[in-house]
PDB file of C-alpha atoms in Angstrom:
ATOM      1  CA  ILE I1365      48.695  11.235  28.389  1.00  0.00           C
ATOM      2  CA  PRO I1366      46.548   9.179  25.982  1.00  0.00           C
ATOM      3  CA  THR I1367      43.454  11.043  24.831  1.00  0.00           C
ATOM      4  CA  SER I1368      41.277   8.272  26.223  1.00  0.00           C
ATOM      5  CA  SER I1369      42.545   8.636  29.800  1.00  0.00           C
ATOM      6  CA  CYS I1370      43.430  11.068  32.574  1.00  0.00           C
ATOM      7  CA  SER I1371      46.551  11.718  34.586  1.00  0.00           C
ATOM      8  CA  GLY I1372      46.747  11.223  38.313  1.00  0.00           C
ATOM      9  CA  TRP I1373      45.654  14.044  40.564  1.00  0.00           C
ATOM     10  CA  GLN I1374      48.338  16.692  41.152  1.00  0.00           C
ATOM     11  CA  THR I1375      48.071  18.284  44.599  1.00  0.00           C
ATOM     12  CA  PHE I1376      48.819  21.968  45.123  1.00  0.00           C
ATOM     13  CA  THR I1377      49.192  23.217  48.681  1.00  0.00           C
ATOM     14  CA  LEU I1378      48.304  26.828  49.454  1.00  0.00           C
ATOM     15  CA  THR I1379      50.192  27.918  52.583  1.00  0.00           C
ATOM     16  CA  ASN I1380      49.776  31.020  54.731  1.00  0.00           C
ATOM     17  CA  THR I1381      53.092  31.843  56.433  1.00  0.00           C
ATOM     18  CA  GLY I1382      51.894  35.136  57.916  1.00  0.00           C
ATOM     19  CA  GLY I1383      50.211  35.915  61.208  1.00  0.00           C
ATOM     20  CA  GLY I1384      46.765  36.690  59.815  1.00  0.00           C
ATOM     21  CA  THR I1385      44.317  34.861  57.596  1.00  0.00           C
ATOM     22  CA  ILE I1386      43.932  34.728  53.839  1.00  0.00           C
ATOM     23  CA  ASP I1387      40.496  34.274  52.367  1.00  0.00           C
ATOM     24  CA  ILE I1388      40.471  32.622  48.953  1.00  0.00           C
ATOM     25  CA  ALA I1389      37.470  33.830  46.992  1.00  0.00           C
ATOM     26  CA  SER I1390      37.815  31.486  44.016  1.00  0.00           C
ATOM     27  CA  ILE I1391      39.996  28.828  42.403  1.00  0.00           C
ATOM     28  CA  THR I1392      39.371  28.404  38.695  1.00  0.00           C
ATOM     29  CA  LEU I1393      40.898  26.991  35.539  1.00  0.00           C
ATOM     30  CA  GLU I1394      41.609  29.591  32.870  1.00  0.00           C
ATOM     31  CA  GLY I1395      43.293  29.718  29.500  1.00  0.00           C
ATOM     32  CA  ALA I1396      42.925  28.303  26.018  1.00  0.00           C
ATOM     33  CA  ASP I1397      42.928  24.663  27.146  1.00  0.00           C
ATOM     34  CA  ALA I1398      41.202  25.015  30.509  1.00  0.00           C
ATOM     35  CA  GLY I1399      38.662  22.388  29.463  1.00  0.00           C
ATOM     36  CA  GLN I1400      41.451  19.787  29.236  1.00  0.00           C
ATOM     37  CA  PHE I1401      42.026  20.031  33.001  1.00  0.00           C
ATOM     38  CA  ALA I1402      39.788  19.413  36.004  1.00  0.00           C
ATOM     39  CA  ILE I1403      39.677  20.448  39.669  1.00  0.00           C
ATOM     40  CA  GLN I1404      38.717  17.870  42.276  1.00  0.00           C
ATOM     41  CA  SER I1405      36.851  19.002  45.407  1.00  0.00           C
ATOM     42  CA  ASN I1406      37.451  22.709  44.865  1.00  0.00           C
ATOM     43  CA  PRO I1407      37.813  24.151  48.391  1.00  0.00           C
ATOM     44  CA  ALA I1408      37.075  27.776  47.468  1.00  0.00           C
ATOM     45  CA  PRO I1409      35.848  29.880  49.062  1.00  0.00           C
ATOM     46  CA  VAL I1410      38.146  28.964  51.914  1.00  0.00           C
ATOM     47  CA  THR I1411      40.178  30.611  54.638  1.00  0.00           C
ATOM     48  CA  ILE I1412      43.841  29.633  54.624  1.00  0.00           C
ATOM     49  CA  ASN I1413      45.106  29.397  58.170  1.00  0.00           C
ATOM     50  CA  PRO I1414      47.586  27.834  57.851  1.00  0.00           C
ATOM     51  CA  ALA I1415      47.004  25.825  54.613  1.00  0.00           C
ATOM     52  CA  ALA I1416      44.558  24.404  52.094  1.00  0.00           C
ATOM     53  CA  THR I1417      44.971  22.005  49.175  1.00  0.00           C
ATOM     54  CA  VAL I1418      43.534  21.727  45.675  1.00  0.00           C
ATOM     55  CA  GLU I1419      43.910  18.830  43.229  1.00  0.00           C
ATOM     56  CA  VAL I1420      44.149  19.174  39.452  1.00  0.00           C
ATOM     57  CA  GLN I1421      43.928  16.473  36.772  1.00  0.00           C
ATOM     58  CA  PHE I1422      44.831  16.473  33.064  1.00  0.00           C
ATOM     59  CA  CYS I1423      42.312  14.759  30.744  1.00  0.00           C
ATOM     60  CA  PRO I1424      43.177  15.552  27.105  1.00  0.00           C
ATOM     61  CA  THR I1425      40.509  15.036  24.482  1.00  0.00           C
ATOM     62  CA  THR I1426      42.720  15.808  21.460  1.00  0.00           C
ATOM     63  CA  ASP I1427      46.353  15.359  20.459  1.00  0.00           C
ATOM     64  CA  GLY I1428      49.059  17.909  21.142  1.00  0.00           C
ATOM     65  CA  ALA I1429      50.438  20.210  23.822  1.00  0.00           C
ATOM     66  CA  LYS I1430      47.888  21.829  26.149  1.00  0.00           C
ATOM     67  CA  SER I1431      48.272  24.701  28.578  1.00  0.00           C
ATOM     68  CA  ALA I1432      46.115  26.506  31.110  1.00  0.00           C
ATOM     69  CA  VAL I1433      46.476  28.199  34.477  1.00  0.00           C
ATOM     70  CA  LEU I1434      45.125  27.439  37.914  1.00  0.00           C
ATOM     71  CA  ARG I1435      43.907  30.886  38.967  1.00  0.00           C
ATOM     72  CA  ILE I1436      43.674  31.658  42.670  1.00  0.00           C
ATOM     73  CA  THR I1437      41.897  34.885  43.637  1.00  0.00           C
ATOM     74  CA  ASP I1438      41.930  36.058  47.255  1.00  0.00           C
ATOM     75  CA  ASN I1439      39.551  38.393  49.069  1.00  0.00           C
ATOM     76  CA  LEU I1440      41.713  41.390  48.174  1.00  0.00           C
ATOM     77  CA  ARG I1441      41.359  40.422  44.491  1.00  0.00           C
ATOM     78  CA  ALA I1442      45.047  39.607  44.217  1.00  0.00           C
ATOM     79  CA  VAL I1443      45.428  36.948  41.505  1.00  0.00           C
ATOM     80  CA  THR I1444      47.970  34.153  41.439  1.00  0.00           C
ATOM     81  CA  ASP I1445      48.265  32.052  38.270  1.00  0.00           C
ATOM     82  CA  ILE I1446      49.917  28.634  38.399  1.00  0.00           C
ATOM     83  CA  PRO I1447      50.865  27.348  34.905  1.00  0.00           C
ATOM     84  CA  LEU I1448      49.525  23.948  33.894  1.00  0.00           C
ATOM     85  CA  ASP I1449      50.935  21.992  30.959  1.00  0.00           C
ATOM     86  CA  GLY I1450      50.336  18.575  29.429  1.00  0.00           C
ATOM     87  CA  THR I1451      50.490  16.725  26.137  1.00  0.00           C
ATOM     88  CA  GLY I1452      47.744  14.509  24.762  1.00  0.00           C
ATOM     89  CA  TRP I1453      48.332  11.769  22.233  1.00  0.00           C
ATOM     90  CA  ASN I1454      46.075   9.425  20.328  1.00  0.00           C
ATOM     91  CA  ASP I1455      46.706   5.944  21.721  1.00  0.00           C
ATOM     92  CA  THR I1456      45.148   4.065  18.802  1.00  0.00           C
ATOM     93  CA  GLY I1457      47.396   1.101  18.086  1.00  0.00           C
ATOM     94  CA  ASP I1458      48.949   0.923  21.544  1.00  0.00           C
ATOM     95  CA  THR I1459      46.933  -2.092  22.727  1.00  0.00           C
ATOM     96  CA  CYS I1460      44.984  -5.015  21.309  1.00  0.00           C
ATOM     97  CA  ALA I1461      41.832  -3.404  22.693  1.00  0.00           C
ATOM     98  CA  ASN I1462      42.424  -0.246  20.631  1.00  0.00           C
ATOM     99  CA  PRO I1463      44.278  -1.270  17.448  1.00  0.00           C
ATOM    100  CA  PHE I1464      44.787   0.291  14.064  1.00  0.00           C
ATOM    101  CA  THR I1465      42.563  -1.275  11.417  1.00  0.00           C
ATOM    102  CA  VAL I1466      44.105  -2.923   8.376  1.00  0.00           C
ATOM    103  CA  GLY I1467      42.330  -1.528   5.328  1.00  0.00           C
ATOM    104  CA  ALA I1468      42.104  -2.742   1.764  1.00  0.00           C
ATOM    105  CA  LEU I1469      45.096  -4.761   0.585  1.00  0.00           C
ATOM    106  CA  PRO I1470      47.831  -4.015  -0.189  1.00  0.00           C
ATOM    107  CA  TYR I1471      47.922  -2.115   3.102  1.00  0.00           C
ATOM    108  CA  THR I1472      50.880  -0.060   4.306  1.00  0.00           C
ATOM    109  CA  ASP I1473      51.538   1.980   7.436  1.00  0.00           C
ATOM    110  CA  SER I1474      54.519   3.786   8.936  1.00  0.00           C
ATOM    111  CA  GLN I1475      55.061   4.397  12.644  1.00  0.00           C
ATOM    112  CA  ASP I1476      57.858   5.178  15.089  1.00  0.00           C
ATOM    113  CA  THR I1477      57.762   3.009  18.215  1.00  0.00           C
ATOM    114  CA  ARG I1478      59.996   5.209  20.366  1.00  0.00           C
ATOM    115  CA  SER I1479      58.540   6.011  23.798  1.00  0.00           C
ATOM    116  CA  ILE I1480      58.697   9.745  23.089  1.00  0.00           C
ATOM    117  CA  ASN I1481      55.809   9.142  20.675  1.00  0.00           C
ATOM    118  CA  GLY I1482      53.696   7.618  23.424  1.00  0.00           C
ATOM    119  CA  TRP I1483      54.058   3.928  22.571  1.00  0.00           C
ATOM    120  CA  THR I1484      54.339   1.335  25.331  1.00  0.00           C
ATOM    121  CA  ASN I1485      55.065  -2.375  25.655  1.00  0.00           C
ATOM    122  CA  THR I1486      52.040  -4.660  25.986  1.00  0.00           C
ATOM    123  CA  TYR I1487      53.099  -7.920  24.303  1.00  0.00           C
ATOM    124  CA  GLY I1488      56.073 -10.035  23.335  1.00  0.00           C
ATOM    125  CA  ASN I1489      59.521  -8.516  23.697  1.00  0.00           C
ATOM    126  CA  THR I1490      60.439  -5.662  26.028  1.00  0.00           C
ATOM    127  CA  SER I1491      60.300  -3.186  23.139  1.00  0.00           C
ATOM    128  CA  ASN I1492      57.286  -1.002  22.477  1.00  0.00           C
ATOM    129  CA  ASP I1493      54.719  -2.532  20.154  1.00  0.00           C
ATOM    130  CA  ILE I1494      51.936  -1.444  17.807  1.00  0.00           C
ATOM    131  CA  TRP I1495      48.768  -3.458  17.161  1.00  0.00           C
ATOM    132  CA  TYR I1496      46.786  -3.893  13.942  1.00  0.00           C
ATOM    133  CA  GLU I1497      43.412  -5.592  13.638  1.00  0.00           C
ATOM    134  CA  TRP I1498      43.155  -7.557  10.416  1.00  0.00           C
ATOM    135  CA  THR I1499      39.802  -8.944   9.269  1.00  0.00           C
ATOM    136  CA  VAL I1500      40.390 -11.754   6.779  1.00  0.00           C
ATOM    137  CA  THR I1501      37.474 -12.528   4.490  1.00  0.00           C
ATOM    138  CA  THR I1502      39.353 -14.746   2.039  1.00  0.00           C
ATOM    139  CA  PRO I1503      41.650 -17.456   3.434  1.00  0.00           C
ATOM    140  CA  GLY I1504      44.965 -17.764   1.626  1.00  0.00           C
ATOM    141  CA  ILE I1505      48.663 -16.969   1.693  1.00  0.00           C
ATOM    142  CA  TYR I1506      49.693 -13.457   2.709  1.00  0.00           C
ATOM    143  CA  ASP I1507      52.987 -11.611   3.171  1.00  0.00           C
ATOM    144  CA  ILE I1508      53.589  -9.326   6.165  1.00  0.00           C
ATOM    145  CA  TYR I1509      56.817  -7.347   6.356  1.00  0.00           C
ATOM    146  CA  THR I1510      58.577  -4.241   7.682  1.00  0.00           C
ATOM    147  CA  CYS I1511      60.507  -3.391   4.541  1.00  0.00           C
ATOM    148  CA  ASN I1512      59.590  -2.084   1.136  1.00  0.00           C
ATOM    149  CA  PRO I1513      61.522  -4.214  -1.388  1.00  0.00           C
ATOM    150  CA  PRO I1514      64.038  -3.541  -2.723  1.00  0.00           C
ATOM    151  CA  LEU I1515      64.638  -0.642  -0.311  1.00  0.00           C
ATOM    152  CA  ALA I1516      64.740  -1.053   3.469  1.00  0.00           C
ATOM    153  CA  GLY I1517      61.718   0.581   5.087  1.00  0.00           C
ATOM    154  CA  THR I1518      62.891   0.614   8.689  1.00  0.00           C
ATOM    155  CA  ASP I1519      65.729   2.028  10.799  1.00  0.00           C
ATOM    156  CA  TYR I1520      65.860  -0.570  13.577  1.00  0.00           C
ATOM    157  CA  ASP I1521      65.767  -4.309  14.315  1.00  0.00           C
ATOM    158  CA  THR I1522      62.091  -5.225  13.901  1.00  0.00           C
ATOM    159  CA  TYR I1523      60.041  -8.200  15.037  1.00  0.00           C
ATOM    160  CA  ILE I1524      56.548  -9.023  13.748  1.00  0.00           C
ATOM    161  CA  ARG I1525      53.910 -11.406  15.071  1.00  0.00           C
ATOM    162  CA  LEU I1526      50.551 -12.766  13.986  1.00  0.00           C
ATOM    163  CA  VAL I1527      48.203 -13.160  16.969  1.00  0.00           C
ATOM    164  CA  ALA I1528      44.815 -14.841  17.276  1.00  0.00           C
ATOM    165  CA  ASP I1529      41.623 -12.949  18.104  1.00  0.00           C
ATOM    166  CA  ASP I1530      42.091 -13.691  21.819  1.00  0.00           C
ATOM    167  CA  CYS I1531      44.899 -11.080  21.776  1.00  0.00           C
ATOM    168  CA  SER I1532      47.201 -13.657  23.331  1.00  0.00           C
ATOM    169  CA  THR I1533      47.875 -16.744  21.209  1.00  0.00           C
ATOM    170  CA  GLN I1534      50.790 -16.280  18.804  1.00  0.00           C
ATOM    171  CA  LEU I1535      50.227 -17.943  15.439  1.00  0.00           C
ATOM    172  CA  ALA I1536      53.398 -16.907  13.609  1.00  0.00           C
ATOM    173  CA  TYR I1537      56.375 -14.605  13.984  1.00  0.00           C
ATOM    174  CA  ASN I1538      59.528 -13.388  12.282  1.00  0.00           C
ATOM    175  CA  ASP I1539      62.616 -11.590  13.547  1.00  0.00           C
ATOM    176  CA  ASP I1540      65.200 -11.202  10.762  1.00  0.00           C
ATOM    177  CA  ASN I1541      64.517 -12.272   7.191  1.00  0.00           C
ATOM    178  CA  SER I1542      66.543 -11.018   4.268  1.00  0.00           C
ATOM    179  CA  GLY I1543      64.489 -12.826   1.643  1.00  0.00           C
ATOM    180  CA  MET I1544      62.150 -11.264  -0.898  1.00  0.00           C
ATOM    181  CA  GLY I1545      64.119  -8.016  -0.932  1.00  0.00           C
ATOM    182  CA  CYS I1546      64.223  -7.423   2.831  1.00  0.00           C
ATOM    183  CA  THR I1547      67.718  -6.698   4.125  1.00  0.00           C
ATOM    184  CA  GLY I1548      69.508  -6.399   7.441  1.00  0.00           C
ATOM    185  CA  ASN I1549      67.328  -6.772  10.510  1.00  0.00           C
ATOM    186  CA  THR I1550      63.988  -6.133   8.832  1.00  0.00           C
ATOM    187  CA  SER I1551      61.233  -8.732   9.085  1.00  0.00           C
ATOM    188  CA  TRP I1552      59.206 -10.722   6.571  1.00  0.00           C
ATOM    189  CA  MET I1553      56.796 -13.584   7.139  1.00  0.00           C
ATOM    190  CA  THR I1554      54.522 -15.467   4.803  1.00  0.00           C
ATOM    191  CA  VAL I1555      51.423 -16.815   6.551  1.00  0.00           C
ATOM    192  CA  ASN I1556      48.812 -19.283   5.404  1.00  0.00           C
ATOM    193  CA  ILE I1557      45.456 -18.111   6.769  1.00  0.00           C
ATOM    194  CA  GLY I1558      43.209 -21.141   6.781  1.00  0.00           C
ATOM    195  CA  ALA I1559      40.003 -19.553   8.040  1.00  0.00           C
ATOM    196  CA  ALA I1560      38.252 -16.218   7.692  1.00  0.00           C
ATOM    197  CA  GLY I1561      38.108 -14.166  10.863  1.00  0.00           C
ATOM    198  CA  THR I1562      39.875 -11.549  12.938  1.00  0.00           C
ATOM    199  CA  TYR I1563      43.610 -11.631  13.459  1.00  0.00           C
ATOM    200  CA  TYR I1564      46.096  -9.207  14.977  1.00  0.00           C
ATOM    201  CA  ILE I1565      49.498  -8.142  13.711  1.00  0.00           C
ATOM    202  CA  VAL I1566      52.005  -6.869  16.263  1.00  0.00           C
ATOM    203  CA  ALA I1567      54.942  -4.782  15.060  1.00  0.00           C
ATOM    204  CA  GLU I1568      57.731  -4.344  17.581  1.00  0.00           C
ATOM    205  CA  GLY I1569      61.489  -4.527  17.984  1.00  0.00           C
ATOM    206  CA  TYR I1570      63.922  -7.284  18.792  1.00  0.00           C
ATOM    207  CA  SER I1571      64.607  -7.296  22.555  1.00  0.00           C
ATOM    208  CA  SER I1572      64.174  -3.654  23.639  1.00  0.00           C
ATOM    209  CA  SER I1573      64.813  -2.027  20.238  1.00  0.00           C
ATOM    210  CA  ASN I1574      62.559   0.817  19.103  1.00  0.00           C
ATOM    211  CA  GLY I1575      62.490   2.904  15.942  1.00  0.00           C
ATOM    212  CA  ALA I1576      60.687   3.697  12.720  1.00  0.00           C
ATOM    213  CA  TYR I1577      59.246   1.268  10.180  1.00  0.00           C
TER     214      TYR I1577
END
């Protein structure tokens, strides 16, 4: 789950299959990462006859794997722990609204667009894409590429785009370009920026291709 969002609510049903009643004294979140989870409408204390439900949500604030337990304590002080697990990831770069920032030139960055790393598709081809916000102060001619001449700097078929500050209008693009030291299916485009302002660079794959660049 991106660190800026929460998962859906996961419902746990507590069922009493016996002939009597079970009184639940408390339902709490415990463990090292308990603060990364939340309980909605905690029913405890509650009598289970025949059932009660509790909803839990995962809202990571930092990257990485998180774990906690949903601890259910009944009136006899018997404790039942239900393991909770989730993984948070920093979604910077995943959308135009939350892009990486291009720093001082020459600027380089390396990413892996595979879905296992949390990237999604928001623009262009059906592949996952990564967004960069580029503030141009000096109009001129610039090179944008996914290789590091003379050595290839990518392991898949890349596709790069230059997008206007409306996050929609494509100004330039390149799929395969073997010039200037780029080889194979890497991408290179030379753009003439005529006006200072904010632009976006989208790095993605041809069709549905994903990989490292």
